[in-house]
Amino acid sequence: MNKIKWLIALSSLFIATISTAHFHYKISATATLQANAKKQLTAINLSWLHDKTVSDLMLKSGQSMEQLASGIANDLVDLDNFTQLKFNGRRVVTGRVTQYQLVKIKDQMKFSFTLPLKSPLFIQGGRLSIAHTDPGASASIFYHSANSIELGNTFESHCKKSVQSIQGFEVGDAPEAVQISCRK
Amino acid sequence: MIVFSSTWFLDGFTHPLETPSHLILLVALGVLIGQQSSAYLIRNLLLFCASVFVGFIINNYLSLRWNNELILLSIALLVSLLIVLRLDYRQQGVQIMTLLLSISSGIMLGIDSSPIVIPGLGANTFYNWLFGAAIGIILAVIIIASISALLRNVLEGIILRVLGSWIATSALFVLTLLMVK
């Protein structure tokens, strides 16, 4: 009888833990292409609106907005900036995020920053793709529509933008295929 | 400053229980350790716990590109076969095998436990998640090993051997799905 009591007690301890799921959160993004005088792509200005859950956690972390902003910028270095750029299928190397700012909009945190390219790039006559992934399989970054991408004066006249949902994406993987196709 | 966060702790805590390859290996190892005499139970558990932390350190400092799931399931398969065979635990060879399996299981579970890092909350999420994962992994093995120790001699150990065969089947099933992918 004693053995059975122990068995029930130990089993309930084990089963009770399987109740919550892996932490996921969403970010709504916008992007603006930045060019130099030679009409080369030099950087992408991004803004990420975190969902209410993560925004709440940030606000409750006891850090000031400046501390949080620099923390985000530093952490992004180890997370590959959550962003992979490819031009005609080849990886485009990006640098550390610059000109970052964190603001509170209602009860959500918006992180705006510039993601510079290591070297300027002619995208005319090619296809630029943007993929946002999280190696920790927690964040999913969405543009929702092509309207969230601004091509800017330099690229607007000869580039087309598209955002397509990827069906059955796994959390952490890119949920959307973002393409910017430019003619010469 | 790192502050205890129940959100990240619980997320880490439940990670090994939500990951099929982790869960299969944890159950298998718990049953194997519990199936052996209580004299070796504490030693094997301690070695396993230490190995989990070694795995965390390896994962943090080395970017290993192994197929962790395949290795975890293969170890689980070996462990479950040992449970089914129920070899005499007093033999030195069996003891060494159990020791090596405890150590390799701990290291691989540690290596395959990558913490959540939310930019801006980096250190806090990282350490709370890892702390939760460590407690989850260790507690699961301790609880299963304790249950198995209580069942060790029930029906001459048949219950644990049947459980071992189910674990082997589960490991093979997930391995097959992995190969198909």
GROMACS .gro file of C-alpha atoms in nm, chain A residues 2-180:
model
  179
    2ASN     CA    1   0.286   0.233   0.094
    3LYS     CA    2   0.450   0.162  -0.243
    4ILE     CA    3   0.132   0.253  -0.432
    5LYS     CA    4   0.103   0.586  -0.243
    6TRP     CA    5   0.462   0.670  -0.337
    7LEU     CA    6   0.399   0.574  -0.699
    8ILE     CA    7   0.092   0.799  -0.724
    9ALA     CA    8   0.270   1.090  -0.555
   10LEU     CA    9   0.577   1.065  -0.782
   11SER     CA   10   0.371   1.018  -1.100
   12SER     CA   11   0.154   1.323  -1.027
   13LEU     CA   12   0.468   1.535  -0.980
   14PHE     CA   13   0.587   1.431  -1.324
   15ILE     CA   14   0.256   1.474  -1.506
   16ALA     CA   15   0.175   1.813  -1.349
   17THR     CA   16   0.473   1.974  -1.519
   18ILE     CA   17   0.354   1.904  -1.876
   19SER     CA   18   0.106   2.190  -1.894
   20THR     CA   19   0.264   2.496  -2.053
   21ALA     CA   20   0.404   2.546  -2.404
   22HIS     CA   21   0.731   2.683  -2.540
   23PHE     CA   22   0.733   3.063  -2.530
   24HIS     CA   23   0.649   3.229  -2.861
   25TYR     CA   24   0.599   3.592  -2.946
   26LYS     CA   25   0.523   3.804  -3.251
   27ILE     CA   26   0.682   4.115  -3.392
   28SER     CA   27   0.517   4.336  -3.654
   29ALA     CA   28   0.782   4.482  -3.879
   30THR     CA   29   0.824   4.763  -4.127
   31ALA     CA   30   1.129   4.820  -4.346
   32THR     CA   31   1.261   5.112  -4.548
   33LEU     CA   32   1.547   5.078  -4.795
   34GLN     CA   33   1.823   5.336  -4.768
   35ALA     CA   34   2.046   5.434  -5.061
   36ASN     CA   35   2.353   5.649  -5.120
   37ALA     CA   36   2.409   5.907  -5.394
   38LYS     CA   37   2.536   5.631  -5.628
   39LYS     CA   38   2.194   5.461  -5.598
   40GLN     CA   39   2.340   5.170  -5.405
   41LEU     CA   40   2.162   5.003  -5.116
   42THR     CA   41   2.350   5.096  -4.798
   43ALA     CA   42   2.117   4.997  -4.514
   44ILE     CA   43   1.766   4.898  -4.417
   45ASN     CA   44   1.575   5.094  -4.157
   46LEU     CA   45   1.364   4.852  -3.960
   47SER     CA   46   1.105   4.899  -3.690
   48TRP     CA   47   0.980   4.611  -3.482
   49LEU     CA   48   0.660   4.640  -3.281
   50HIS     CA   49   0.673   4.371  -3.012
   51ASP     CA   50   0.352   4.200  -2.904
   52LYS     CA   51   0.192   4.292  -2.573
   53THR     CA   52   0.331   3.993  -2.382
   54VAL     CA   53   0.695   4.069  -2.454
   55SER     CA   54   0.638   4.444  -2.425
   56ASP     CA   55   0.496   4.383  -2.080
   57LEU     CA   56   0.797   4.170  -1.983
   58MET     CA   57   1.030   4.445  -2.104
   59LEU     CA   58   0.844   4.709  -1.906
   60LYS     CA   59   0.852   4.494  -1.594
   61SER     CA   60   1.224   4.415  -1.630
   62GLY     CA   61   1.316   4.720  -1.423
   63GLN     CA   62   1.544   4.861  -1.695
   64SER     CA   63   1.520   5.210  -1.841
   65MET     CA   64   1.424   5.250  -2.208
   66GLU     CA   65   1.788   5.334  -2.293
   67GLN     CA   66   1.918   5.027  -2.113
   68LEU     CA   67   1.660   4.808  -2.285
   69ALA     CA   68   1.740   4.957  -2.626
   70SER     CA   69   2.115   4.903  -2.592
   71GLY     CA   70   2.043   4.555  -2.452
   72ILE     CA   71   1.837   4.471  -2.762
   73ALA     CA   72   2.110   4.604  -2.992
   74ASN     CA   73   2.378   4.400  -2.811
   75ASP     CA   74   2.174   4.080  -2.794
   76LEU     CA   75   2.091   4.103  -3.164
   77VAL     CA   76   2.462   4.063  -3.248
   78ASP     CA   77   2.461   3.704  -3.116
   79LEU     CA   78   2.125   3.637  -3.282
   80ASP     CA   79   2.240   3.730  -3.632
   81ASN     CA   80   2.017   4.041  -3.606
   82PHE     CA   81   1.720   3.806  -3.661
   83THR     CA   82   1.776   3.905  -4.026
   84GLN     CA   83   1.929   3.743  -4.331
   85LEU     CA   84   1.959   3.939  -4.653
   86LYS     CA   85   2.025   3.765  -4.981
   87PHE     CA   86   2.087   3.916  -5.321
   88ASN     CA   87   2.027   3.680  -5.612
   89GLY     CA   88   2.054   3.394  -5.364
   90ARG     CA   89   2.387   3.505  -5.219
   91ARG     CA   90   2.418   3.617  -4.859
   92VAL     CA   91   2.461   3.991  -4.801
   93VAL     CA   92   2.678   4.065  -4.497
   94THR     CA   93   2.534   4.317  -4.252
   95GLY     CA   94   2.694   4.506  -3.965
   96ARG     CA   95   2.588   4.590  -3.611
   97VAL     CA   96   2.262   4.776  -3.569
   98THR     CA   97   2.298   5.153  -3.541
   99GLN     CA   98   2.076   5.453  -3.466
  100TYR     CA   99   1.848   5.247  -3.249
  101GLN     CA  100   1.560   5.374  -3.043
  102LEU     CA  101   1.299   5.212  -2.825
  103VAL     CA  102   0.964   5.381  -2.773
  104LYS     CA  103   0.645   5.280  -2.602
  105ILE     CA  104   0.334   5.301  -2.819
  106LYS     CA  105   0.026   5.247  -2.603
  107ASP     CA  106   0.126   4.925  -2.429
  108GLN     CA  107   0.364   4.794  -2.695
  109MET     CA  108   0.737   4.846  -2.739
  110LYS     CA  109   0.866   4.957  -3.077
  111PHE     CA  110   1.236   4.913  -3.155
  112SER     CA  111   1.353   5.114  -3.455
  113PHE     CA  112   1.704   5.077  -3.591
  114THR     CA  113   1.927   5.087  -3.894
  115LEU     CA  114   2.081   4.766  -4.023
  116PRO     CA  115   2.379   4.870  -4.234
  117LEU     CA  116   2.526   4.659  -4.513
  118LYS     CA  117   2.899   4.588  -4.480
  119SER     CA  118   2.944   4.730  -4.827
  120PRO     CA  119   2.699   4.920  -5.054
  121LEU     CA  120   2.520   4.706  -5.311
  122PHE     CA  121   2.366   4.767  -5.653
  123ILE     CA  122   2.034   4.585  -5.643
  124GLN     CA  123   1.924   4.706  -5.986
  125GLY     CA  124   1.877   4.404  -6.212
  126GLY     CA  125   1.850   4.156  -5.929
  127ARG     CA  126   1.638   4.022  -5.646
  128LEU     CA  127   1.685   4.107  -5.280
  129SER     CA  128   1.523   3.879  -5.022
  130ILE     CA  129   1.475   3.949  -4.655
  131ALA     CA  130   1.424   3.665  -4.406
  132HIS     CA  131   1.373   3.712  -4.035
  133THR     CA  132   1.460   3.407  -3.824
  134ASP     CA  133   1.517   3.347  -3.455
  135PRO     CA  134   1.780   3.084  -3.364
  136GLY     CA  135   1.605   3.045  -3.027
  137ALA     CA  136   1.280   2.947  -3.204
  138SER     CA  137   1.076   3.197  -3.008
  139ALA     CA  138   1.012   3.507  -3.220
  140SER     CA  139   0.817   3.530  -3.546
  141ILE     CA  140   0.855   3.852  -3.741
  142PHE     CA  141   0.574   3.948  -3.978
  143TYR     CA  142   0.532   4.225  -4.234
  144HIS     CA  143   0.172   4.117  -4.303
  145SER     CA  144   0.168   4.298  -4.640
  146ALA     CA  145   0.397   4.461  -4.895
  147ASN     CA  146   0.273   4.800  -4.771
  148SER     CA  147   0.498   4.755  -4.468
  149ILE     CA  148   0.802   4.785  -4.696
  150GLU     CA  149   0.906   5.128  -4.823
  151LEU     CA  150   1.138   5.124  -5.122
  152GLY     CA  151   1.234   5.490  -5.092
  153ASN     CA  152   1.282   5.739  -5.376
  154THR     CA  153   1.587   5.563  -5.524
  155PHE     CA  154   1.431   5.221  -5.573
  156GLU     CA  155   1.061   5.301  -5.600
  157SER     CA  156   1.056   5.358  -5.975
  158HIS     CA  157   1.220   5.031  -6.082
  159CYS     CA  158   1.167   4.783  -5.798
  160LYS     CA  159   0.869   4.567  -5.701
  161LYS     CA  160   0.807   4.437  -5.353
  162SER     CA  161   0.619   4.128  -5.243
  163VAL     CA  162   0.541   3.959  -4.914
  164GLN     CA  163   0.414   3.603  -4.925
  165SER     CA  164   0.313   3.395  -4.625
  166ILE     CA  165   0.497   3.065  -4.587
  167GLN     CA  166   0.248   2.791  -4.506
  168GLY     CA  167   0.336   2.565  -4.214
  169PHE     CA  168   0.642   2.762  -4.105
  170GLU     CA  169   0.793   2.656  -3.774
  171VAL     CA  170   0.837   2.912  -3.499
  172GLY     CA  171   1.178   3.070  -3.535
  173ASP     CA  172   1.179   3.021  -3.912
  174ALA     CA  173   1.085   3.303  -4.148
  175PRO     CA  174   0.702   3.320  -4.161
  176GLU     CA  175   0.704   3.524  -4.482
  177ALA     CA  176   0.904   3.535  -4.805
  178VAL     CA  177   0.995   3.899  -4.864
  179GLN     CA  178   1.126   3.978  -5.212
  180ILE     CA  179   1.233   4.303  -5.376
   0.00000   0.00000   0.00000
